[in-house]
C-alpha positions as a LaTeX table, in Angstrom:
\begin{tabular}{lrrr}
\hline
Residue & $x$ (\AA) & $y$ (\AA) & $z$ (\AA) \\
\hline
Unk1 & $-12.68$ & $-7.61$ & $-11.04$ \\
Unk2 & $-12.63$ & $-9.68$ & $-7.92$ \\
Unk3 & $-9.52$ & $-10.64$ & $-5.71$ \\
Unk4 & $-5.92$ & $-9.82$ & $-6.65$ \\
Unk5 & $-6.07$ & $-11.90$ & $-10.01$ \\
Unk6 & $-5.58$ & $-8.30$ & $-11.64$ \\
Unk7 & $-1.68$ & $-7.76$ & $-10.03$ \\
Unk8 & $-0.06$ & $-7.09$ & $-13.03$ \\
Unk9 & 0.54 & $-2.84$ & $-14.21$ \\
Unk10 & 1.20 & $-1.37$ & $-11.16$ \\
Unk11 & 3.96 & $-3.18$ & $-9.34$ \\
Unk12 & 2.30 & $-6.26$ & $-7.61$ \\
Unk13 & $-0.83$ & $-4.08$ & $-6.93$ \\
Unk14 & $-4.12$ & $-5.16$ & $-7.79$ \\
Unk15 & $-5.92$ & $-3.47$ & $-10.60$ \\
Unk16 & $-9.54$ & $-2.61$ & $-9.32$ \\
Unk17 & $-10.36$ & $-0.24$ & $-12.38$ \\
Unk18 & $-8.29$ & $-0.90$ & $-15.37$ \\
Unk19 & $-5.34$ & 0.91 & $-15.29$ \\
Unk20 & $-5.73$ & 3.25 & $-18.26$ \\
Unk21 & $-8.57$ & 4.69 & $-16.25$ \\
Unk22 & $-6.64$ & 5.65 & $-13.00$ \\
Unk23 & $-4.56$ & 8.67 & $-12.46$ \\
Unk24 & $-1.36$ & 8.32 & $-13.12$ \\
Unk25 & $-0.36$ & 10.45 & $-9.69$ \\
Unk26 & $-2.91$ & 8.07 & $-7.99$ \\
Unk27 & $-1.39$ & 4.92 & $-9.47$ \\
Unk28 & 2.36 & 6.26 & $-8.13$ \\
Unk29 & 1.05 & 6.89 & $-4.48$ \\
Unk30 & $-0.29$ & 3.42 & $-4.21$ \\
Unk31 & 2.68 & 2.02 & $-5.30$ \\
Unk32 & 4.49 & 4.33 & $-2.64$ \\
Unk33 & 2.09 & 3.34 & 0.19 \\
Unk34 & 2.43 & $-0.34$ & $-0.54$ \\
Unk35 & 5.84 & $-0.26$ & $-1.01$ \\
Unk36 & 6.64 & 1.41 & 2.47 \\
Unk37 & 3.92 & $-0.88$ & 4.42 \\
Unk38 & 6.00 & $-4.03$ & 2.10 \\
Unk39 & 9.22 & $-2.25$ & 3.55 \\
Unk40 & 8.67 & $-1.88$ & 7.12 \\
Unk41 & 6.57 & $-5.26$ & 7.71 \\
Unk42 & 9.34 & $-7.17$ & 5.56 \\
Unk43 & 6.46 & $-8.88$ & 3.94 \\
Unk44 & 5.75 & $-9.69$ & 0.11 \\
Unk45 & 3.50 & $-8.73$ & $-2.62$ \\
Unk46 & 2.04 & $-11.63$ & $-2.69$ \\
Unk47 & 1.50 & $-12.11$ & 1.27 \\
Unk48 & $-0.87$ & $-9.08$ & 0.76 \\
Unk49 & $-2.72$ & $-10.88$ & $-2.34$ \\
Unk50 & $-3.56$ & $-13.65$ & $-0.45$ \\
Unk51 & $-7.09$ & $-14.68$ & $-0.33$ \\
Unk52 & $-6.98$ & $-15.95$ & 3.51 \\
Unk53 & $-5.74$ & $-13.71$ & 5.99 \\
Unk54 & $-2.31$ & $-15.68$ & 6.58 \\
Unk55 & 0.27 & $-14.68$ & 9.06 \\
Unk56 & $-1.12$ & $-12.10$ & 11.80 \\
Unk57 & 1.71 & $-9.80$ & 10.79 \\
Unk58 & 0.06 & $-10.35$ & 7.19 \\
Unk59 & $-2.95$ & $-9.26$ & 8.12 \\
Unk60 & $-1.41$ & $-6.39$ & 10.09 \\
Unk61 & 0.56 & $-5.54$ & 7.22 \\
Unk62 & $-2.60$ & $-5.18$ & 4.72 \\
Unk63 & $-5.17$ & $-3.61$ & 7.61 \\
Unk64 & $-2.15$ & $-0.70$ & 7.47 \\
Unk65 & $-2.13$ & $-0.78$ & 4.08 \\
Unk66 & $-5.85$ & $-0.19$ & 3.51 \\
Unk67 & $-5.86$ & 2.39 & 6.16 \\
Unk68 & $-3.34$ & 4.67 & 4.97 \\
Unk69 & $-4.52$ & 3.76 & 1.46 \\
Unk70 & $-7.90$ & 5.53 & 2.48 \\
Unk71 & $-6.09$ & 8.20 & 5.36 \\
Unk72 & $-3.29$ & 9.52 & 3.30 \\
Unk73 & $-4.87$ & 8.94 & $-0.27$ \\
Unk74 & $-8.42$ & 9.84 & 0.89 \\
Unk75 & $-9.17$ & 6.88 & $-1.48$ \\
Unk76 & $-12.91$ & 5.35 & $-1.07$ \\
Unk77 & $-13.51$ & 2.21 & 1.01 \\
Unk78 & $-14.99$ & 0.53 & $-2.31$ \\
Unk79 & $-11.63$ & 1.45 & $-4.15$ \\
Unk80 & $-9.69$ & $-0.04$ & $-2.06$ \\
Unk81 & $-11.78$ & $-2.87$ & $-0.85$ \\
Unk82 & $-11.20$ & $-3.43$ & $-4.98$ \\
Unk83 & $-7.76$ & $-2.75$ & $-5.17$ \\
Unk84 & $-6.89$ & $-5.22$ & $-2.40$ \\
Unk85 & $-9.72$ & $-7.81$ & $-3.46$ \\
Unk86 & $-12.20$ & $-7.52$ & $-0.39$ \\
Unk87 & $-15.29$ & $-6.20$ & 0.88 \\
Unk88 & $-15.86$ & $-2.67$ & 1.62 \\
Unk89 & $-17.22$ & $-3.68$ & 4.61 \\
Unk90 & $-13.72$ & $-5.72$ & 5.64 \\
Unk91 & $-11.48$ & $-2.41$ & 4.30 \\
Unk92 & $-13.96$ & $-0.46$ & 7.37 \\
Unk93 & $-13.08$ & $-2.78$ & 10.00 \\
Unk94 & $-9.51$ & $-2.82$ & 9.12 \\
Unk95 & $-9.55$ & 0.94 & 9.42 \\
Unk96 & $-11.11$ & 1.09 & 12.50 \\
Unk97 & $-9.06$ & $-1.89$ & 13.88 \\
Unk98 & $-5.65$ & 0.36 & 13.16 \\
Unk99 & $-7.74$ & 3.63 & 14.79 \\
Unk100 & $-8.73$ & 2.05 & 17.78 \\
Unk101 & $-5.07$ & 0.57 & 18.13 \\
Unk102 & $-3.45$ & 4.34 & 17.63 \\
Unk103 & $-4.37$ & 4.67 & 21.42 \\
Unk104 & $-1.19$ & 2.45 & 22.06 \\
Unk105 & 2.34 & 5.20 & 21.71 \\
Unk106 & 3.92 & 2.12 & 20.21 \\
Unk107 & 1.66 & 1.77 & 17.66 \\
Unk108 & 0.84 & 5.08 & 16.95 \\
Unk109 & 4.45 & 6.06 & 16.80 \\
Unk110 & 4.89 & 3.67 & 14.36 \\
Unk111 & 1.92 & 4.97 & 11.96 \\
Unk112 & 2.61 & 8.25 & 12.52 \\
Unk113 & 6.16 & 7.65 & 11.32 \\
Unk114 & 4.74 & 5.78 & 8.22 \\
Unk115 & 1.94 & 8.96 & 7.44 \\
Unk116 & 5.00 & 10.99 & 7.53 \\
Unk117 & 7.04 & 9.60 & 5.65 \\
Unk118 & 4.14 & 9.02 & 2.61 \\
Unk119 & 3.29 & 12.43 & 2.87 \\
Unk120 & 6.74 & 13.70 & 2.24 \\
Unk121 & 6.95 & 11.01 & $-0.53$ \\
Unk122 & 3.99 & 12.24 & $-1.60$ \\
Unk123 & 5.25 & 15.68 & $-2.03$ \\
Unk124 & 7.76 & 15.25 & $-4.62$ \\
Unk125 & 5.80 & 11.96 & $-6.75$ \\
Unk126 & 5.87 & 12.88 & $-10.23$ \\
Unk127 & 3.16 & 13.17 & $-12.17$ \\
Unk128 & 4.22 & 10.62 & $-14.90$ \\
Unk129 & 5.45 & 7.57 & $-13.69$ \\
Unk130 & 8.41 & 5.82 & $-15.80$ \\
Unk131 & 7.59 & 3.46 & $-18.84$ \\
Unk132 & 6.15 & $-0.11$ & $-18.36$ \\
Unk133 & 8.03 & $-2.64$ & $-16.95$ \\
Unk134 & 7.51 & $-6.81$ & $-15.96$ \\
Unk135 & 6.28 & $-7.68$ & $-12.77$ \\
Unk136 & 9.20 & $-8.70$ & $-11.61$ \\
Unk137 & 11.26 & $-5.38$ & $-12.77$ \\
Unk138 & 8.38 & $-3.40$ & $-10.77$ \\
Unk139 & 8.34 & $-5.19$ & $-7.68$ \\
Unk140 & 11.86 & $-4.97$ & $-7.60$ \\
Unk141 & 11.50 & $-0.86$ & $-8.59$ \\
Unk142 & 8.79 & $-0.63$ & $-5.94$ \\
Unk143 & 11.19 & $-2.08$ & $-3.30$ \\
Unk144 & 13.99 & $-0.32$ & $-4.46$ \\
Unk145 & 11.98 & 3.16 & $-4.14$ \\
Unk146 & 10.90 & 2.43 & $-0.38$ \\
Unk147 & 14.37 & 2.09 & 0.50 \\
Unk148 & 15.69 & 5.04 & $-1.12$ \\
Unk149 & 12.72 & 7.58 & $-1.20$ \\
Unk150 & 11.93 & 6.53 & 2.53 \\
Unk151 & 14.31 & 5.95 & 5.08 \\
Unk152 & 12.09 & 6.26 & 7.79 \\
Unk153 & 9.81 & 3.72 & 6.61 \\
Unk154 & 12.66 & 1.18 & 8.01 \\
Unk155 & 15.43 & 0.90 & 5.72 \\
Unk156 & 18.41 & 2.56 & 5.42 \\
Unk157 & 19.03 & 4.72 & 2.18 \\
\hline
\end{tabular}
């Protein structure tokens, strides 16, 4: 599956590989990646699903993404090249374009804070997420669980 057509089971994120065949863990840390990059760029789902590249703090906003989808996750570049409907080869250059910007404190402070804040997330994720929802009810969930599971991704809990 190409593009973003395939945002649907997981709260607004694309489905790469269908989503019987993903981990459930994995599934819940994507959701808790996107949702804190969503939370702290006040951007949408759908900004990210986009086809173009839209709005510079867009494109910020999904380059972040992709790199702490692959950092924190230690998810493949073809994964999430999938997952956000790309090319490998663009998911590598938006990597390397939030590396080589971690050389700025203001930057890096602010990833830092974000990789810290997944990875205590992260910690306590259950295993099982909670039963199916509609899109709508899951974007609102995945919003909802920025704000209260992550305070420091920007909002207050």
């Amino acid at each position: 599956m190409t593009g973003l057509s395939g945002i649907s089971d997981l709260g607004g994120l694309a489905v790469g590989m269908p989503a019987a065949r993903r981990p459930r863990q994995a599934r819940g840390a994507g959701l808790l990646v996107t949702a804190c990059v969503l939370s702290v760029f006040e951007v949408e789902e759908t900004d990210l699903a986009q086809p173009s590249r839209g709005r510079a703090q867009v494109a910020l906003a999904r380059q972040i993404a992709m790199y702490l989808h692959h950092v924190i996750l230690g998810r493949t570049l073809t994964d999430i090249a999938r997952e956000f409907g790309r090319d490998r080869t663009t998911v590598a250059h938006a990597c390397r374009l939030v590396e080589d910007r971690r050389d700025e404190p203001e930057f890096d402070a602010m990833v830092g804070g974000l990789e810290t804040a997944l990875q205590a997330g992260l910690a306590v994720l259950p295993a099982r997420p909670t039963s199916t929802r509609s899109q709508a009810t899951r974007s609102q969930a995945t919003r909802s669980l920025a704000t209260h599971t992550f305070p420091a991704c920007g909002t207050e809990a």
